[in-house]
mmCIF file of C-alpha atoms in Angstrom:
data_model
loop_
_atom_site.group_PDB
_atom_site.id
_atom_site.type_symbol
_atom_site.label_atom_id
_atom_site.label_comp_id
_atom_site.label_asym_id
_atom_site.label_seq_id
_atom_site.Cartn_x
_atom_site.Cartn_y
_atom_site.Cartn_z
ATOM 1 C CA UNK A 353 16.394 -6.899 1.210
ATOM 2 C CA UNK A 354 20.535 -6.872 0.818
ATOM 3 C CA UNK A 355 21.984 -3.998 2.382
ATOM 4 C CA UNK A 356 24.307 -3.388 -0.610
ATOM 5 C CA UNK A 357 23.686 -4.079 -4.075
ATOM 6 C CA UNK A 358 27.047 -4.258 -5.981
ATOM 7 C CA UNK A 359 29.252 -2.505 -3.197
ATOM 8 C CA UNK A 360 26.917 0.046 -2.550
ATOM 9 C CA UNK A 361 24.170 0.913 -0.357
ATOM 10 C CA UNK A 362 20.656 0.137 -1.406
ATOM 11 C CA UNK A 363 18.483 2.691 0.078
ATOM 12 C CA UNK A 364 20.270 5.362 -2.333
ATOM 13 C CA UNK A 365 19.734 2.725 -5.982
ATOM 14 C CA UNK A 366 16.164 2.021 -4.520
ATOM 15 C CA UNK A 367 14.985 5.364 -3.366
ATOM 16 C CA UNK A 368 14.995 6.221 -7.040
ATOM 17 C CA UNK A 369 12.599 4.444 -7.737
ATOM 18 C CA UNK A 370 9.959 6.140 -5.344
ATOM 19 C CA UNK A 371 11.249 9.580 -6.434
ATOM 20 C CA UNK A 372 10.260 8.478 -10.090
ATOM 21 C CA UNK A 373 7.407 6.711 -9.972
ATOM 22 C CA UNK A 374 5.678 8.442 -7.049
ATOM 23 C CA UNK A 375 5.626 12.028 -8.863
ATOM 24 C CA UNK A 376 4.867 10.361 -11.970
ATOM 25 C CA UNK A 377 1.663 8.545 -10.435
ATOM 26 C CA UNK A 378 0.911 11.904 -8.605
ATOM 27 C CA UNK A 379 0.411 13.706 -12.305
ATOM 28 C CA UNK A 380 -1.319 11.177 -14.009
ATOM 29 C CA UNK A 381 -3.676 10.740 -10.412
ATOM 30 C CA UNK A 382 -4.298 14.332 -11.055
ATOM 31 C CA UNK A 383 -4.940 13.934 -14.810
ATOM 32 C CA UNK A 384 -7.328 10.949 -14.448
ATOM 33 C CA UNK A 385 -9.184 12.355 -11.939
ATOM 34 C CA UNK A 386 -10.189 15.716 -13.285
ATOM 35 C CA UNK A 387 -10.614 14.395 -17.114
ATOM 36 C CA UNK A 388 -13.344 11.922 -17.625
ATOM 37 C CA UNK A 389 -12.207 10.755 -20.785
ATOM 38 C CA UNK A 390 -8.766 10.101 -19.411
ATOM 39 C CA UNK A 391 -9.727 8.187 -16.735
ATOM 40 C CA UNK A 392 -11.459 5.874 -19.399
ATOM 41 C CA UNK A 393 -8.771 5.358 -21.532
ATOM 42 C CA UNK A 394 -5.972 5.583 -19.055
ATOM 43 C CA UNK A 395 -7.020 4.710 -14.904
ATOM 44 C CA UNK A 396 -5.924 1.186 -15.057
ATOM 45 C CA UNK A 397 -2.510 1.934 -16.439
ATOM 46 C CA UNK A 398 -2.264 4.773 -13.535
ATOM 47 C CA UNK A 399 -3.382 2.164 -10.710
ATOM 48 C CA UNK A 400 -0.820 -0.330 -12.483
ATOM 49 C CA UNK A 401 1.847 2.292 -11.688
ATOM 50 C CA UNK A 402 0.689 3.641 -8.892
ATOM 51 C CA UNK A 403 0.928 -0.139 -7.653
ATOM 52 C CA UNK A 404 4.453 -0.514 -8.200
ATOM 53 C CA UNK A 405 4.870 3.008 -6.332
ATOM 54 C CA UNK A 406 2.973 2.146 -3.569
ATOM 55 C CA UNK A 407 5.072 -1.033 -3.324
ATOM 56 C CA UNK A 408 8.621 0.376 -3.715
ATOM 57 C CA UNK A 409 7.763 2.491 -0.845
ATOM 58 C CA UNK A 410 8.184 0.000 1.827
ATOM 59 C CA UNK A 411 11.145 -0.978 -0.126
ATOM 60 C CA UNK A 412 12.827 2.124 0.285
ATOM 61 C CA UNK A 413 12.117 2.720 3.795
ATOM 62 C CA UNK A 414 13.247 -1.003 4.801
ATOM 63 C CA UNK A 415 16.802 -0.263 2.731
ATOM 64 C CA UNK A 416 16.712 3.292 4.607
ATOM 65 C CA UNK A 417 16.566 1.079 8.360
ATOM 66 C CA UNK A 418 19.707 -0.830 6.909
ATOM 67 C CA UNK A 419 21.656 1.871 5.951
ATOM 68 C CA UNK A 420 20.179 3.897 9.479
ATOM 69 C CA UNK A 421 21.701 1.215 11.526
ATOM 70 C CA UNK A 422 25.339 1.687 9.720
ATOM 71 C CA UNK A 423 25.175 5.567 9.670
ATOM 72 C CA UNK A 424 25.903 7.626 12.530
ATOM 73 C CA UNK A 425 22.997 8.847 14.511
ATOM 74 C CA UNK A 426 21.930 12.465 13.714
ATOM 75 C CA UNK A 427 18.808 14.236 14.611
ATOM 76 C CA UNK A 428 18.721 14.712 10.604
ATOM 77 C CA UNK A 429 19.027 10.909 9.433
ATOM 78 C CA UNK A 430 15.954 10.859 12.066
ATOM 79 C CA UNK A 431 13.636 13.469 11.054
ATOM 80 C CA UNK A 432 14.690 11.919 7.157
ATOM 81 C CA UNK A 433 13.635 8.730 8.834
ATOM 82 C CA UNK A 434 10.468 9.761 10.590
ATOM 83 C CA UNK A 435 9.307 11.722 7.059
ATOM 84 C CA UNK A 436 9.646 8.475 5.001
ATOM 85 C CA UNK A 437 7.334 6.678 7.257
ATOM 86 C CA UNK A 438 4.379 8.715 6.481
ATOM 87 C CA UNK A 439 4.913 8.611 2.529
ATOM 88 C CA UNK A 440 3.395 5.057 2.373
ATOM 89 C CA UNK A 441 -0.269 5.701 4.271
ATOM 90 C CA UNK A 442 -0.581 8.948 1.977
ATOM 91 C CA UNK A 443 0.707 6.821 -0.858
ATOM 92 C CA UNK A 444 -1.977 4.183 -0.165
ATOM 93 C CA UNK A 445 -5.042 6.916 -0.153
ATOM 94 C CA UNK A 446 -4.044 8.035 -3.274
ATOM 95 C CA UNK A 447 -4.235 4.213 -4.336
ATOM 96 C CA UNK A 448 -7.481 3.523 -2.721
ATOM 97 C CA UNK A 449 -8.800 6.750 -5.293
ATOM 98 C CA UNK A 450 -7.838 5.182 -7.882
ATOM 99 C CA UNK A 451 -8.599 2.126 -7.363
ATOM 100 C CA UNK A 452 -12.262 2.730 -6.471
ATOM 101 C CA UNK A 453 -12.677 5.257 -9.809
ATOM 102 C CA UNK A 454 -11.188 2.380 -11.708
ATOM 103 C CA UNK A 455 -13.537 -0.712 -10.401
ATOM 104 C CA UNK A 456 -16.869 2.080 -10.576
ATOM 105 C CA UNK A 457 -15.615 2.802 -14.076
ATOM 106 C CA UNK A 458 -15.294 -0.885 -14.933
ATOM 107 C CA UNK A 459 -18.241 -1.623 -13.779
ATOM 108 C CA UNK A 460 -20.605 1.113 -15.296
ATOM 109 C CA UNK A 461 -18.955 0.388 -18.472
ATOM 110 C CA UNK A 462 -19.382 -3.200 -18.587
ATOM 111 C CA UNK A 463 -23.222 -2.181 -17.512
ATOM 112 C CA UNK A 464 -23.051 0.667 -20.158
ATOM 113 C CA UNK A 465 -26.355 2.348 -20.298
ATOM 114 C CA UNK A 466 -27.771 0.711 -17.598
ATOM 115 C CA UNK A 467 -24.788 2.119 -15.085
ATOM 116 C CA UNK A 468 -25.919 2.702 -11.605
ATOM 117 C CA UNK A 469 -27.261 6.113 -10.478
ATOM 118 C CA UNK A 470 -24.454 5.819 -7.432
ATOM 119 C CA UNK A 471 -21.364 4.982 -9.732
ATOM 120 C CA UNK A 472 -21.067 9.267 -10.158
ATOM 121 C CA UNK A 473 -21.119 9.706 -6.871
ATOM 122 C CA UNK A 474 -18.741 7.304 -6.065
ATOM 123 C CA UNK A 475 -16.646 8.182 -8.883
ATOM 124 C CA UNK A 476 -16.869 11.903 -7.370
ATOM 125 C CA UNK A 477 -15.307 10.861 -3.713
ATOM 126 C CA UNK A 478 -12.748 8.663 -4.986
ATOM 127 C CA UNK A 479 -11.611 11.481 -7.190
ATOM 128 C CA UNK A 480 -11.622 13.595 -4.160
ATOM 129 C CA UNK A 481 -9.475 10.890 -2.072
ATOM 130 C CA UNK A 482 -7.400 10.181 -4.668
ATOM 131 C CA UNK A 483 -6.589 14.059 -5.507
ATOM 132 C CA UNK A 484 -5.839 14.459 -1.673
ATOM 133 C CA UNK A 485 -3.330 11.661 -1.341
ATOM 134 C CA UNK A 486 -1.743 12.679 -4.316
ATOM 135 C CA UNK A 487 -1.395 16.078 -3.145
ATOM 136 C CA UNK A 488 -0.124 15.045 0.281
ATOM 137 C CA UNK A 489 1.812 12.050 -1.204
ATOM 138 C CA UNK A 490 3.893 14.299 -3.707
ATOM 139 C CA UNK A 491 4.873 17.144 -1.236
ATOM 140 C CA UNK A 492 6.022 14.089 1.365
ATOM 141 C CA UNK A 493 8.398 13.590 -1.685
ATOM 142 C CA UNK A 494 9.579 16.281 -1.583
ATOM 143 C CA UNK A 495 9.916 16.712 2.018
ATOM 144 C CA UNK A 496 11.702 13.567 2.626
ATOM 145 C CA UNK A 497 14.295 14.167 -0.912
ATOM 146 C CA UNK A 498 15.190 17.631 0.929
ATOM 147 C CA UNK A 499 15.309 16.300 4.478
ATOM 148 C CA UNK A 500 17.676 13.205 3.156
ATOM 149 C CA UNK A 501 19.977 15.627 1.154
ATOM 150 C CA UNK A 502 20.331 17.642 4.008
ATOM 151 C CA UNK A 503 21.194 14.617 6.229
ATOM 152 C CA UNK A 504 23.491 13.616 3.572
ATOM 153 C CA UNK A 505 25.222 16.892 2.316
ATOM 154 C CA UNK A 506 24.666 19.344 5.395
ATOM 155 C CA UNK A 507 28.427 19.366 6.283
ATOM 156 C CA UNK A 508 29.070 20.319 2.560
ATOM 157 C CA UNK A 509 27.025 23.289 2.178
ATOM 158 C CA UNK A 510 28.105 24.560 6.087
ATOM 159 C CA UNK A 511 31.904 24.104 5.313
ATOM 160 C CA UNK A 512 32.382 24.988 1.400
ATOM 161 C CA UNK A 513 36.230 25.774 2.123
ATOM 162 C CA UNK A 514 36.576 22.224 2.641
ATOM 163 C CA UNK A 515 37.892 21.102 -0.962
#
């Protein structure tokens, strides 16, 4: 991935993305796997999404190395750093959830009355993994947004005479 994208650095363009689409996937995680009827109409566009979330992820943290290596060295651009390494494995379990109540779905549909007596079950503890990693994934969020704005704009808010 280019360090820069037309003159400026990519982590801040790219990280955008993850702050959009990660939320986003979080709420419709959550609304997919507590409504029935919404996860029938809607899971596979969620796991589309949650796809490209999962995948921008990586992006971001890779364009957050390059732009480590040309910042000075802070104990804030690390903690930023070591908070954006988690986001993907919670990002992931929230995937797997989906993924699994969108195959079991499939698949009892396409057998329609003849659906499996496990596919509930299943359905059940892929909600439950896929709540959980939204959960986790969408506080990380939020955790690494703050910790990078404070690595970012710390000497700002401790010297606001400086104009």
């Amino acid at each position: 991935m280019p360090s820069t994208l037309w003159g400026l650095p990519t982590h801040p363009l790219v990280v955008h993305l993850v702050v959009f689409l990660v939320p986003l996937t979080v709420a419709a995680t959550l609304v997919v796997a507590l409504w029935p009827r919404a996860r029938r109409v809607a899971a596979p566009w969620v796991l589309a999404v949650a796809t490209v979330a999962v995948i921008s992820v990586p992006m971001a943290t890779s364009s957050g190395e390059n732009l480590e290596s040309r910042v000075p060295h802070s104990a804030l651009v690390e903690r930023h750093a070591e908070l954006a390494d988690m986001l993907l494995p919670l990002a992931g379990v929230m995937w797997l959830g989906l993924a699994v109540m969108t195959g079991v779905g499939w698949y009892a549909r396409r057998e329609s009355a003849a659906a499996p007596r496990w596919a509930g079950a299943v359905t059940v503890a892929a909600a439950v993994l896929a709540i959980g990693g939204a959960a986790a994934s969408g506080v990380q969020v939020v955790r690494i947004g703050h910790s990078g704005a404070n690595a970012v704009w710390h000497d700002v808010a401790a010297h606001p005479e400086r104009r």
